[in-house]
Short mmCIF file of C-alpha atoms and ligand atoms in Angstrom, two decimals:
data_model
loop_
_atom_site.label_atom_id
_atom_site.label_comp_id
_atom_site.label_asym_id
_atom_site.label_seq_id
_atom_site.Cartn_x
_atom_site.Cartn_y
_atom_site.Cartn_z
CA UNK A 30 -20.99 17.15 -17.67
CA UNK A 31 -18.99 14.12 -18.63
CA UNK A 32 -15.20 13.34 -18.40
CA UNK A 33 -13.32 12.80 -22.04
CA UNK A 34 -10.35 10.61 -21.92
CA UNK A 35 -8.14 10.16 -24.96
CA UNK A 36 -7.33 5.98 -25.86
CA UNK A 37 -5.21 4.76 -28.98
CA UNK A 38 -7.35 4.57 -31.97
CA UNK A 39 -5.75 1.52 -32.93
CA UNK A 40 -3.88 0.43 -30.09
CA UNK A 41 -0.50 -1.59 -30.32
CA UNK A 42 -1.80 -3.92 -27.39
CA UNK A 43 -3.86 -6.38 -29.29
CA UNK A 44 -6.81 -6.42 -26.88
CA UNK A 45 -5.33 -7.10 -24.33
CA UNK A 46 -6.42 -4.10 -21.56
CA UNK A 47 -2.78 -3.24 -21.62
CA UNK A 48 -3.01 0.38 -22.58
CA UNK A 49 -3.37 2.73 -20.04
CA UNK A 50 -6.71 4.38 -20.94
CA UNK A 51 -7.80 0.96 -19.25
CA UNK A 52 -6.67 1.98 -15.50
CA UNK A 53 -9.02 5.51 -16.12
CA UNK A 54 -11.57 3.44 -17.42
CA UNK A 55 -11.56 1.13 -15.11
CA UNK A 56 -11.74 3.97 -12.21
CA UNK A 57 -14.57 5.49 -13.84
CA UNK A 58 -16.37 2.15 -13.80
CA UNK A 59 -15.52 1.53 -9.98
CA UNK A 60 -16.79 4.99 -9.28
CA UNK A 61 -19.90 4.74 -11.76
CA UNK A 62 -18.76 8.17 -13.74
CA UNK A 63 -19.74 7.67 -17.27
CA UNK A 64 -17.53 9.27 -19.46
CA UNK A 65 -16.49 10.05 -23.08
CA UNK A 66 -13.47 8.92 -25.08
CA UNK A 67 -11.64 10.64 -28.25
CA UNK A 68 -9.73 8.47 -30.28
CA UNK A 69 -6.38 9.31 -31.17
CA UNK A 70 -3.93 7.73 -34.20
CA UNK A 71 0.00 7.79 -33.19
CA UNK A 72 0.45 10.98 -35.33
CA UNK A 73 -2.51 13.27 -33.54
CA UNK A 74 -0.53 12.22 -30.59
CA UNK A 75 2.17 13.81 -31.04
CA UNK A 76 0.62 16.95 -32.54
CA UNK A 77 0.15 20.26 -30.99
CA UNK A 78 -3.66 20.06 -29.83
CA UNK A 79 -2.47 16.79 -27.67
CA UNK A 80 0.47 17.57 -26.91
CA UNK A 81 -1.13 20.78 -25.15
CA UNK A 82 -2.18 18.33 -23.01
CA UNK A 83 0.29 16.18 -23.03
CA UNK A 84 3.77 17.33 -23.14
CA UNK A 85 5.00 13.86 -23.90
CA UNK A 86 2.41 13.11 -26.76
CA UNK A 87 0.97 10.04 -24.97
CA UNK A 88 -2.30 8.91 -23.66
CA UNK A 89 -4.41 8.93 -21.44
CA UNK A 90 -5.54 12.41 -20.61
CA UNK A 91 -8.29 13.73 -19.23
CA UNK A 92 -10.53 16.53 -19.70
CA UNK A 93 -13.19 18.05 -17.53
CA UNK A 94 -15.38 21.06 -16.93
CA UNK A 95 -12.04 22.87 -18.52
CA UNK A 96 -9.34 20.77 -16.05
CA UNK A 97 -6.72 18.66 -18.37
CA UNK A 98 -4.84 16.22 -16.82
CA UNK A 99 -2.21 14.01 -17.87
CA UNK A 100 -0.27 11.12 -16.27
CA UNK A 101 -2.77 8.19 -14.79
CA UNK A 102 -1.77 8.41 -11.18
CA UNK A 103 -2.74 11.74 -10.99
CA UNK A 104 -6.00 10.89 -13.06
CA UNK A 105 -7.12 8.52 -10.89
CA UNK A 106 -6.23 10.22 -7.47
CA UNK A 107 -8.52 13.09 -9.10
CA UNK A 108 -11.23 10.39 -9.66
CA UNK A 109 -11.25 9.03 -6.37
CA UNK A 110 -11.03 12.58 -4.42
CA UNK A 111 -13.78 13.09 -6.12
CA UNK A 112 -16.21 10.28 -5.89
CA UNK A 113 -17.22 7.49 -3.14
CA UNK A 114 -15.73 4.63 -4.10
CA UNK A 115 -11.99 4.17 -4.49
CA UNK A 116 -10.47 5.86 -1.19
CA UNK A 117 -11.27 5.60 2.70
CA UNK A 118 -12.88 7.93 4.08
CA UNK A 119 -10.70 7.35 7.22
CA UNK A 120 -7.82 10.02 6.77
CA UNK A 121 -4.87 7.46 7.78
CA UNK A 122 -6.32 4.73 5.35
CA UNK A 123 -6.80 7.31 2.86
CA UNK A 124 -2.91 8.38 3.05
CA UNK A 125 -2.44 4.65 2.59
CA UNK A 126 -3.99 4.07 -0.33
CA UNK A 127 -2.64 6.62 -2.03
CA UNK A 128 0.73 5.68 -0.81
CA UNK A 129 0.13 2.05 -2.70
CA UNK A 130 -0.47 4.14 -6.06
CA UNK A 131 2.51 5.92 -5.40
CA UNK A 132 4.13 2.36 -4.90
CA UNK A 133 2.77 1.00 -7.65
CA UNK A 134 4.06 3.67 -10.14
CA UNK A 135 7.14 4.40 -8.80
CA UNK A 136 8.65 1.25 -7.74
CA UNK A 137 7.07 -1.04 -9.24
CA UNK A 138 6.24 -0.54 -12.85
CA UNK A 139 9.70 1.18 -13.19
CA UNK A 140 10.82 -2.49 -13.09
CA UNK A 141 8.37 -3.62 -15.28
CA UNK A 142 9.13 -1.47 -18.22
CA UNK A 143 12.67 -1.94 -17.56
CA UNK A 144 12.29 -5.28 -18.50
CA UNK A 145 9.65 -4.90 -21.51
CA UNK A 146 12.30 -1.69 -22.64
CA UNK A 147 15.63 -4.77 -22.47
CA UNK A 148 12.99 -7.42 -23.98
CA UNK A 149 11.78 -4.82 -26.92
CA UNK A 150 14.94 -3.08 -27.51
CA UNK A 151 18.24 -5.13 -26.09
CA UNK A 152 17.53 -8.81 -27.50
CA UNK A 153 20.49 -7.70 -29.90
CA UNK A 154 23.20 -6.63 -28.00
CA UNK A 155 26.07 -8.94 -27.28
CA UNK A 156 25.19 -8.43 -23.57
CA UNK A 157 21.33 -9.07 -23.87
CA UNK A 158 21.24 -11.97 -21.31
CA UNK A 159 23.37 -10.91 -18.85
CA UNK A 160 21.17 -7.82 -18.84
CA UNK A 161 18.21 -9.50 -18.73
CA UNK A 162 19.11 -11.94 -15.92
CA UNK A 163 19.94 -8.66 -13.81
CA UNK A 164 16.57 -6.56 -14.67
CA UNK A 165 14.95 -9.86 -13.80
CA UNK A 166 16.42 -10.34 -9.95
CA UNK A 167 15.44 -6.54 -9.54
CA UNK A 168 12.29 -7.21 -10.57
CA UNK A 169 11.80 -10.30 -8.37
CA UNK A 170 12.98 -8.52 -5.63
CA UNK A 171 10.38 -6.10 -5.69
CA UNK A 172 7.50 -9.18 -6.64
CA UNK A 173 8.85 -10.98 -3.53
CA UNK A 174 8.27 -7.79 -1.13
CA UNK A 175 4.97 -7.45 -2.37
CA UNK A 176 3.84 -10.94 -2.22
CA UNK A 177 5.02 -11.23 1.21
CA UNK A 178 3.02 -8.05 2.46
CA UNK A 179 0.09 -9.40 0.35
CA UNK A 180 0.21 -12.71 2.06
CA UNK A 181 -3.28 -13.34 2.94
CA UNK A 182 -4.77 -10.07 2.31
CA UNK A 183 -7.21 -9.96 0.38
CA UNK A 184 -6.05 -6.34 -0.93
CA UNK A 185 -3.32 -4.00 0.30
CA UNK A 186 -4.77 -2.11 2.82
CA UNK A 187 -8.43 -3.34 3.70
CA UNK A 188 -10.78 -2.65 1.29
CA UNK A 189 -10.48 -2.50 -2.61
CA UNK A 190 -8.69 1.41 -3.34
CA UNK A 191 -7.37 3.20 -6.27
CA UNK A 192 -3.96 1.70 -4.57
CA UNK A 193 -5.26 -1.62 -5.58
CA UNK A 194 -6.72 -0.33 -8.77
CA UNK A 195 -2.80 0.66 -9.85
CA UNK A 196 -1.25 -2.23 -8.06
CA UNK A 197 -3.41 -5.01 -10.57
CA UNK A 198 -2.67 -2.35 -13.81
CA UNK A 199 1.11 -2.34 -12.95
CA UNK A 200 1.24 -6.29 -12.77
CA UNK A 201 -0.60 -6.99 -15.71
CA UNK A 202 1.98 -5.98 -18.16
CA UNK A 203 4.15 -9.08 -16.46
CA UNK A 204 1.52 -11.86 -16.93
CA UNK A 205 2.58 -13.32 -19.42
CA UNK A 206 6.54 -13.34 -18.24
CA UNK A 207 7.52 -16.28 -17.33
CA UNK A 208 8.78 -15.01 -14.01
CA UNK A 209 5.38 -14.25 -12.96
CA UNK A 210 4.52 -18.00 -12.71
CA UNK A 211 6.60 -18.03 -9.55
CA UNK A 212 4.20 -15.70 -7.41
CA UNK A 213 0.83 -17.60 -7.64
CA UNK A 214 -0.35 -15.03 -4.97
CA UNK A 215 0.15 -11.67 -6.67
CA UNK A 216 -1.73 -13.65 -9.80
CA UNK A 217 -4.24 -14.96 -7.78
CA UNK A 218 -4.95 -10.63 -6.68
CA UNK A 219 -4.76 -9.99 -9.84
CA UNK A 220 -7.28 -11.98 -11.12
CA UNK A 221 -9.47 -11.24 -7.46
CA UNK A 222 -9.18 -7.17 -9.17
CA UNK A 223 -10.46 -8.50 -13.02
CA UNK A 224 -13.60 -10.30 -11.58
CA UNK A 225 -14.54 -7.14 -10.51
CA UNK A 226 -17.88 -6.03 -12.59
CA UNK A 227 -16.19 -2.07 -12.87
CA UNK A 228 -12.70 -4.04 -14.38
CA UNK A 229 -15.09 -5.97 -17.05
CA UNK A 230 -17.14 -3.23 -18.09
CA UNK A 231 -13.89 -1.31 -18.78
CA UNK A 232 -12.14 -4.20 -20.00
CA UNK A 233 -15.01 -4.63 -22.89
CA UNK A 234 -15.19 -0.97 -23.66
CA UNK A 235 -11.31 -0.87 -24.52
CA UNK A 236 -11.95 -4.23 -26.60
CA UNK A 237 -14.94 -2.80 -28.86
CA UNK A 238 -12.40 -0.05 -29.97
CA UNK A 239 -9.71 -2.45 -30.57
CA UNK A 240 -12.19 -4.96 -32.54
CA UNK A 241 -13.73 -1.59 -34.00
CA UNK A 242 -9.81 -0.69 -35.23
CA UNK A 243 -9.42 -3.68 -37.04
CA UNK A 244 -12.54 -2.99 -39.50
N1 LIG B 18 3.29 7.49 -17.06
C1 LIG B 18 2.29 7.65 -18.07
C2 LIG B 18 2.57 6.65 -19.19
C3 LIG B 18 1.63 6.82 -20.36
C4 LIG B 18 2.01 5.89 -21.48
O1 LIG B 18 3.05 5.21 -21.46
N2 LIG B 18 1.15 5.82 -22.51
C5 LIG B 18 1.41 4.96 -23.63
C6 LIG B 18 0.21 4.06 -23.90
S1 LIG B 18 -0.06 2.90 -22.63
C7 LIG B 18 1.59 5.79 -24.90
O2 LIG B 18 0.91 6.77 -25.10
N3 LIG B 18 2.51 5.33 -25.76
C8 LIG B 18 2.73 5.93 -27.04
C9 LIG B 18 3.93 6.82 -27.06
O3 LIG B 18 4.62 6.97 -26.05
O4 LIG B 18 4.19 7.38 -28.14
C10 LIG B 18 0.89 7.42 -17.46
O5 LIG B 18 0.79 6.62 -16.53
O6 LIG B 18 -0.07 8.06 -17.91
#
């Protein structure tokens, strides 16, 4: 039987792998689970069938062999525990990549949408760039901490894991800042993660709906 994952029908991202059903797809790829998607507009989102599965209305879930699952960490830690491919089989190198997911959800992309939440919803407030200019050290401090651990690695802890996996989908939403330009290693990792085959095949998946959405 084969996973379902729910994706925006039309999806606010313009094409550009930003929306989150990208990360599960992505771990499905690396894993080579072929899976199923159902599209969803903004309104079935927030209606009772989804919202049975997820309690904030968003996607992506994740249904199989009668398990629903919301929020992507916990997606993708399911993934990997379950197939070859995204975590150590080592215990302590396990631990540690799923430590780096919990990093990258929890103190990094906090950052990140703290600064897409003052770009999207602050810019008119008297006190916009003093704001900004704040959100944006925090931000740096944590890009600066993970750059220097990166260093020369060629991923976070040895091999390519779901920790990495996270890590690249967390940073994405900041390439195009301008603040990324100033840490040529972390984009340098995360283009290493895109020339993955698993990221493309995902990557062109989540494109054919979007190019499919605009008719
Ligand atoms: N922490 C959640 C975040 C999910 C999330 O933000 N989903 C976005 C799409 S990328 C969404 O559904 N946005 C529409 C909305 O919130 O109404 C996860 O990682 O699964």
């Amino acid at each position: 039987m084969r996973p379902t994952i729910t994706a925006f029908a039309a999806s606010p991202d313009r094409g550009r792998g930003l929306a989150r059903d990208m990360r599960v797809r992505w771990a499905l790829e690396e894993v080579g689970q072929v899976y199923d998607v159902r599209l969803l507009t903004f309104a079935e989102m927030k209606e009772a069938p989804h919202l049975a599965m997820n309690p904030f209305g968003q996607i992506p879930t994740y249904e199989d062999d009668g398990l629903r699952l919301f929020e992507t960490g916990a997606i993708i830690l399911h993934i990997a525990e379950r197939h070859d491919g995204l975590l150590p089989q080592e215990s302590d190198a396990r631990a540690r990549a799923k430590a780096w997911m919990f990093a990258a959800v929890s103190s990094v992309e906090p950052w990140i949408l703290e600064l897409e939440n003052t770009g999207f919803f602050e810019r008119d407030k008297p006190w916009f760039q003093e704001r900004m200019a704040a959100v944006e050290a925090r931000l740096c401090r944590r890009l600066e901490a993970l750059a220097r651990w990166l260093d020369d690695r060629e991923w976070l802890d040895g091999a390519f894991s779901a920790g990495d996996l996270m890590m690249v989908s967390v940073l994405q939403r900041i390439r195009g800042a301008e603040l990324f330009g100033g840490f040529p290693g972390l984009a340098a990792y995360v283009a290493r993660a895109e020339a993955r085959p698993a990221y493309a095949r995902a990557f062109a998946a989540q494109l054919a709906v979007y190019h499919a959405s605009l008719g």
